[in-house]
């Protein structure tokens, strides 16, 4: 792709963009009466205008039908979660009965670890990324302690080579091979939240399985951002939140994937609740947990309908566009951002892009390390109407989202940034 550093060119890309009209389906925050440049959809996605109507419908139903709402109306609450199966399966490359929308991300991670981290004998180790998102670190650490082991001895962290910022697939694989006798689990992000690196989930899954371990991914930054094919990759489990790229409301409901090969495995330990019990018998209040076949059998509780309604509205947009089109624009938009930054000679001296250059190894995010004065730079661009993300000690993460960001915004972002770099 040949790009040009002109406003006219950015506008031409927008005019040719098949997704250009989707921006109008979102509320864009304003600052001093002007729309901000919102490059923070990797932290909290913008509100789709369609959310309010669906949430209000459920409020009305609660108002008018109260408890009857569980079994009456268009989308009875009793089966509300079932509407998500098909669209979510398409989103993450799964079979419908392999996915479930429930709880929040960290809760789902714990539930999956209960089932898929089963240390026994010498096989007690976990391989993960160094510097993983803190919630993931704490979940792993506490699960290891729960089984009576010492996290420092059991958790092996993958770190980049000296002088490098991202992990090499060959190093991940060789670490797995090296620990194959003691390995119980490989659990890491599918896309690292800090560097924006996408991992080769298929290669990692193959290597983990060859070593006799289970393999799971936290897809918080991958779901709704990159193409996923969890079923074909044979991933054992995955979890994600829906408030980042999936625009489904702050703290909204989360997702989980459990591969079909585990669908009927009642030998796996799990923490159970009534919503995971055989549906036909749920209200018989009988003793003895019998899980529903597939991912539904991991549900604990009845669904938070208002959050589910927000997710439904947001997901409808993804389902209409399709992940292929989202991903195609993502590559072009992030590619344009990279081009703009790299075509500026001042940038070289002041900023290092640590996200991989290869479009297959990244999504809609570039992480910029600012060599000096990072915080001041971040504050200056924030005051000028850019909403990005600051990570101590020196990183600015920018994430242009394909559904609501434009090439013109990328152009203007570069203009603002370079204005403060002189
Ligand atoms: C955003 C994020 C979380 C947040 O977890 P919640 O349970 O949604 O609060 C956890 N892990 C990763 C990798 C994340 O990116």
XYZ file of C-alpha atoms and ligand atoms in Angstrom:
437
model
C 0.000 0.000 0.000
C 1.376 3.386 -1.007
C 0.438 6.198 1.360
C 0.912 9.968 1.209
C 1.380 12.498 3.974
C -1.353 14.928 2.919
C -4.805 15.767 4.212
C -6.205 15.291 0.705
C -4.851 11.752 0.595
C -6.281 10.909 4.042
C -9.653 12.216 2.873
C -9.401 10.142 -0.288
C -8.859 7.009 1.836
C -11.928 7.929 3.870
C -14.018 8.470 0.749
C -13.035 5.003 -0.495
C -13.576 3.336 2.896
C -16.452 0.822 2.767
C -16.942 1.196 6.561
C -16.978 5.015 6.584
C -20.677 5.264 7.494
C -20.359 3.204 10.670
C -18.827 6.145 12.531
C -22.303 7.675 12.609
C -23.567 4.727 14.620
C -21.377 5.745 17.608
C -21.327 8.662 20.029
C -18.001 10.480 19.650
C -17.038 12.347 22.859
C -16.433 16.079 22.606
C -13.950 18.451 24.168
C -14.504 22.241 23.957
C -17.341 21.693 21.517
C -15.210 19.610 19.117
C -15.107 15.864 18.569
C -12.019 14.364 20.159
C -9.689 12.021 18.306
C -10.623 8.895 20.230
C -7.788 6.364 19.893
C -8.618 4.532 23.116
C -11.022 1.845 21.938
C -8.544 -0.759 23.220
C -9.363 0.449 26.723
C -13.054 1.351 26.447
C -14.913 1.212 23.144
C -17.346 3.995 22.259
C -21.070 3.727 22.847
C -23.107 2.527 19.870
C -26.219 4.688 19.522
C -28.292 1.504 19.318
C -27.459 0.492 22.915
C -29.947 2.793 24.594
C -32.969 1.358 22.786
C -32.162 -2.253 23.625
C -31.395 -1.468 27.266
C -34.608 0.570 27.534
C -36.601 -2.318 26.105
C -35.383 -4.519 28.935
C -36.075 -1.800 31.518
C -39.605 -1.544 30.208
C -40.011 -5.257 30.297
C -38.883 -5.320 33.905
C -41.277 -2.434 34.641
C -44.284 -4.045 32.933
C -43.760 -7.770 33.289
C -41.371 -8.118 36.217
C -40.781 -11.782 36.959
C -42.837 -12.847 33.934
C -40.024 -11.406 31.806
C -38.027 -14.558 32.384
C -40.351 -16.535 30.152
C -42.381 -14.041 28.094
C -41.776 -11.333 25.508
C -39.476 -11.405 22.486
C -36.270 -12.415 24.187
C -37.145 -14.144 27.457
C -34.407 -13.619 30.036
C -34.291 -17.365 30.712
C -32.730 -17.954 27.289
C -31.307 -14.476 26.589
C -27.707 -15.733 26.400
C -28.555 -18.087 23.542
C -28.879 -15.250 21.025
C -25.150 -14.679 21.289
C -24.047 -18.127 20.237
C -24.016 -17.614 16.460
C -22.606 -14.071 16.290
C -19.975 -14.730 18.963
C -18.977 -17.984 17.283
C -18.406 -16.036 14.054
C -16.427 -13.407 15.945
C -13.874 -15.800 17.446
C -13.935 -18.653 14.932
C -15.771 -21.198 17.056
C -18.758 -23.511 16.941
C -21.868 -22.048 18.578
C -21.844 -24.469 21.492
C -18.185 -23.650 22.203
C -18.916 -20.068 23.295
C -20.796 -18.462 26.137
C -21.333 -14.868 27.267
C -21.215 -14.621 31.066
C -19.664 -12.928 34.119
C -16.643 -10.719 33.582
C -13.216 -11.480 32.212
C -11.250 -12.201 35.375
C -14.061 -14.385 36.731
C -14.099 -16.386 33.508
C -10.335 -16.754 33.622
C -10.576 -18.215 37.127
C -13.334 -20.597 36.043
C -11.214 -21.811 33.124
C -8.151 -22.207 35.335
C -10.171 -24.331 37.750
C -10.892 -26.682 34.852
C -7.654 -26.521 32.893
C -4.948 -26.043 35.484
C -4.746 -29.385 37.200
C -1.236 -29.773 38.542
C -0.345 -33.351 39.308
C 2.916 -35.121 40.090
C 5.745 -33.358 38.285
C 3.373 -31.697 35.843
C 2.701 -28.476 37.711
C 4.220 -25.662 35.628
C 2.548 -22.816 33.783
C 4.125 -20.855 30.940
C 2.905 -17.281 30.538
C 4.136 -13.878 29.330
C 6.298 -11.716 31.535
C 4.492 -8.471 32.273
C 1.063 -9.879 31.461
C -1.926 -7.734 32.435
C -1.949 -7.668 36.266
C -5.326 -9.365 36.626
C -3.996 -12.340 34.651
C -0.854 -12.473 36.776
C -2.864 -12.407 39.999
C -5.277 -15.051 38.726
C -2.439 -17.419 37.856
C -0.548 -16.703 41.060
C -3.583 -17.298 43.276
C -4.578 -20.473 41.420
C -1.087 -21.858 41.905
C -1.258 -21.077 45.640
C -4.723 -22.597 45.813
C -3.165 -25.878 44.677
C -0.488 -25.550 47.368
C 2.400 -24.612 45.086
C 4.794 -21.711 45.029
C 4.179 -19.309 42.112
C 7.889 -18.417 41.908
C 8.754 -22.034 41.229
C 5.817 -22.948 39.059
C 5.147 -19.959 36.776
C 7.619 -19.593 33.921
C 7.591 -16.186 32.278
C 8.438 -15.650 28.621
C 10.526 -12.516 28.156
C 11.849 -10.800 25.019
C 15.532 -11.249 24.212
C 17.985 -8.667 25.454
C 17.474 -5.460 23.459
C 14.157 -6.616 21.967
C 10.632 -5.560 22.924
C 8.499 -8.435 21.656
C 8.590 -12.217 21.889
C 9.855 -14.488 19.137
C 7.638 -17.461 18.329
C 10.700 -19.713 18.172
C 11.592 -18.737 21.746
C 8.059 -19.412 22.986
C 8.103 -22.837 21.333
C 11.549 -23.754 22.627
C 10.575 -22.754 26.187
C 7.533 -25.022 25.921
C 9.692 -27.880 24.632
C 12.281 -27.338 27.302
C 9.666 -27.734 30.072
C 7.607 -30.440 28.387
C 8.036 -32.927 31.231
C 6.669 -30.577 33.909
C 4.235 -28.462 31.931
C 0.557 -28.385 32.920
C -0.627 -25.238 31.137
C 0.298 -22.531 28.653
C -1.825 -19.443 29.345
C -1.092 -16.052 27.840
C -2.634 -13.134 25.985
C -3.490 -13.607 22.331
C -2.453 -9.997 21.775
C -0.202 -8.355 24.345
C -1.961 -5.328 25.803
C 1.232 -3.322 26.179
C 3.199 -3.962 22.985
C 0.257 -4.768 20.728
C 2.008 -7.954 19.553
C -0.235 -10.741 18.236
C 1.069 -14.184 19.126
C 1.025 -17.179 16.804
C -1.764 -18.895 18.706
C -1.845 -21.900 16.424
C 1.879 -22.630 16.760
C 1.753 -22.104 20.525
C -1.267 -24.386 20.855
C 0.406 -27.119 18.783
C 3.580 -26.919 20.843
C 1.680 -26.911 24.141
C -0.333 -29.958 23.168
C 2.782 -31.772 21.976
C 4.226 -31.155 25.427
C 1.103 -32.663 27.008
C -0.269 -29.399 28.401
C -3.530 -27.501 28.025
C -3.400 -24.167 26.177
C -5.598 -21.126 26.812
C -5.586 -17.475 25.756
C -6.804 -14.212 27.218
C -8.287 -12.419 24.219
C -9.170 -9.131 25.963
C -7.292 -7.197 23.268
C -7.906 -9.633 20.437
C -11.695 -10.119 20.386
C -13.225 -7.709 17.882
C -9.733 -6.655 16.821
C -8.113 -9.498 14.894
C -9.254 -12.608 13.022
C -9.497 -15.606 15.316
C -9.993 -19.279 14.525
C -10.122 -20.865 17.956
C -11.853 -24.087 16.961
C -9.474 -24.915 14.109
C -6.448 -23.951 16.198
C -7.586 -26.516 18.797
C -7.211 -24.004 21.623
C -8.542 -25.566 24.850
C -10.086 -22.419 26.290
C -10.174 -18.664 25.831
C -11.690 -15.695 27.631
C -12.306 -12.064 26.695
C -14.045 -8.904 27.825
C -16.482 -6.976 25.645
C -15.902 -3.364 26.674
C -12.675 -2.831 24.710
C -12.848 -3.327 20.931
C -16.340 -4.790 21.293
C -17.913 -1.531 22.570
C -20.337 -3.288 24.913
C -20.347 -0.957 27.961
C -17.933 -0.370 30.860
C -17.458 -3.503 32.926
C -19.848 -5.314 30.580
C -20.371 -9.044 30.245
C -17.484 -11.208 29.085
C -17.011 -14.240 26.875
C -15.547 -17.708 27.175
C -14.627 -20.414 24.694
C -14.234 -24.069 25.605
C -13.234 -26.351 22.740
C -15.755 -28.963 21.656
C -13.367 -31.741 22.654
C -14.083 -30.814 26.301
C -17.824 -30.266 25.817
C -18.947 -33.495 27.411
C -15.993 -34.067 29.722
C -17.498 -34.302 33.191
C -14.108 -35.347 34.563
C -12.819 -31.791 34.348
C -13.054 -30.077 37.711
C -15.266 -27.045 37.644
C -16.932 -24.569 39.945
C -20.610 -24.998 39.207
C -23.789 -22.955 39.516
C -27.439 -23.549 38.693
C -27.240 -21.850 35.289
C -24.766 -24.483 34.126
C -26.996 -27.339 35.200
C -29.174 -29.250 32.687
C -31.676 -26.693 31.514
C -34.680 -29.023 31.553
C -34.163 -29.565 35.282
C -32.975 -26.158 36.355
C -36.092 -25.312 38.295
C -36.507 -28.711 39.867
C -33.935 -27.639 42.447
C -32.570 -31.165 42.605
C -29.364 -32.344 44.217
C -26.455 -33.385 41.991
C -24.923 -31.088 39.339
C -25.192 -32.307 35.734
C -23.531 -29.828 33.348
C -25.118 -28.725 30.078
C -23.144 -29.971 27.058
C -20.588 -27.413 25.855
C -19.617 -23.969 27.092
C -23.054 -23.377 28.660
C -22.161 -25.911 31.322
C -19.667 -23.449 32.801
C -22.327 -20.806 33.531
C -22.819 -19.933 37.160
C -25.690 -17.542 37.394
C -28.612 -16.005 35.578
C -27.520 -13.351 33.098
C -27.146 -9.589 33.814
C -29.759 -8.655 31.228
C -29.034 -4.903 31.007
C -25.371 -5.582 30.218
C -26.353 -8.365 27.862
C -28.655 -5.937 26.011
C -25.766 -3.496 25.527
C -23.591 -6.318 24.231
C -26.337 -7.416 21.862
C -26.551 -3.943 20.302
C -22.785 -3.651 19.921
C -22.361 -7.157 18.582
C -25.008 -6.598 15.898
C -22.690 -4.042 14.278
C -19.781 -6.510 14.204
C -21.999 -9.196 12.831
C -23.246 -6.948 10.050
C -19.732 -5.833 9.051
C -17.910 -9.124 9.662
C -14.437 -9.525 11.142
C -12.815 -9.767 7.701
C -13.878 -6.250 6.783
C -12.991 -4.968 10.269
C -9.560 -6.527 9.999
C -8.978 -5.235 6.470
C -9.651 -1.649 7.531
C -7.659 -2.144 10.727
C -4.553 -3.054 8.729
C -4.949 -0.059 6.456
C -5.689 2.403 9.267
C -2.852 1.221 11.506
C -0.608 0.986 8.430
C -1.380 4.629 7.646
C -0.630 5.655 11.227
C 2.699 3.835 11.063
C 3.526 5.426 7.711
C 2.753 8.914 9.041
C 4.953 8.413 12.085
C 7.800 6.910 10.093
C 7.721 9.550 7.372
C 8.599 12.158 9.992
C 12.360 12.445 10.647
C 11.874 14.058 14.106
C 9.865 11.032 15.189
C 12.829 8.680 14.737
C 14.805 10.542 17.390
C 12.021 10.949 19.907
C 9.800 7.911 19.529
C 10.233 4.179 19.086
C 7.333 2.059 17.847
C 7.535 -1.232 19.745
C 4.539 -2.908 18.078
C 5.646 -5.374 15.381
C 5.956 -4.018 11.810
C 4.435 -7.127 10.271
C 0.671 -6.459 9.876
C -0.022 -10.136 10.671
C 1.553 -9.647 14.098
C -0.551 -6.719 15.234
C -4.084 -5.363 15.402
C -5.434 -1.808 15.696
C -2.770 -0.521 18.032
C 0.677 1.019 17.982
C 2.624 1.391 21.201
C 4.989 4.325 21.166
C 7.915 4.560 23.544
C 8.774 8.199 24.095
C 12.496 8.534 24.753
C 12.180 11.712 26.847
C 9.350 13.794 28.290
C 6.694 11.197 27.535
C 4.233 12.319 30.181
C 4.405 15.979 29.095
C 3.925 14.942 25.492
C 0.920 12.835 26.468
C -0.595 15.707 28.437
C -0.026 18.115 25.572
C -1.751 15.928 22.984
C -4.573 15.227 25.444
C -5.138 18.967 25.855
C -5.238 19.229 22.067
C -8.139 16.778 21.854
C -6.475 13.370 21.504
C -7.678 10.578 23.765
C -4.989 7.898 23.886
C -3.600 5.765 26.684
C -0.621 6.438 28.920
C 1.387 3.634 30.515
C 4.166 4.351 32.980
C 7.012 4.983 32.586
C 7.134 6.084 28.938
C 4.531 4.526 26.658
C 1.652 6.023 24.702
C -0.681 3.458 23.190
C -2.787 4.592 20.251
C -5.563 2.459 18.858
C -7.513 3.701 15.835
C -10.662 1.538 15.750
C -11.927 0.545 12.286
C -15.621 0.992 13.077
C -15.457 4.638 14.135
C -12.030 6.124 13.401
C -11.044 7.737 10.112
C -7.886 8.224 8.077
C -8.327 11.963 8.528
C -8.115 11.463 12.289
C -4.843 9.599 11.807
C -3.565 12.516 9.742
C -4.655 15.027 12.392
C -3.226 12.939 15.218
C 0.158 12.999 13.512
C -0.145 16.741 12.986
C -0.838 17.306 16.705
C 1.885 14.907 17.836
C 4.540 16.350 15.563
C 3.527 19.875 16.589
C 4.578 18.965 20.140
C 7.751 17.134 19.169
C 9.623 19.930 17.563
C -8.571 -5.430 30.133
C -7.935 -6.660 30.609
C -8.341 -7.273 31.810
C -9.408 -6.660 32.695
O -10.089 -7.636 33.388
P -11.596 -7.409 33.927
O -11.947 -8.679 34.563
O -12.433 -7.100 32.716
O -11.569 -6.256 34.856
C -7.731 -8.456 32.176
N -6.776 -9.018 31.403
C -6.358 -8.456 30.243
C -5.302 -9.112 29.418
C -6.914 -7.256 29.828
O -6.490 -6.673 28.708
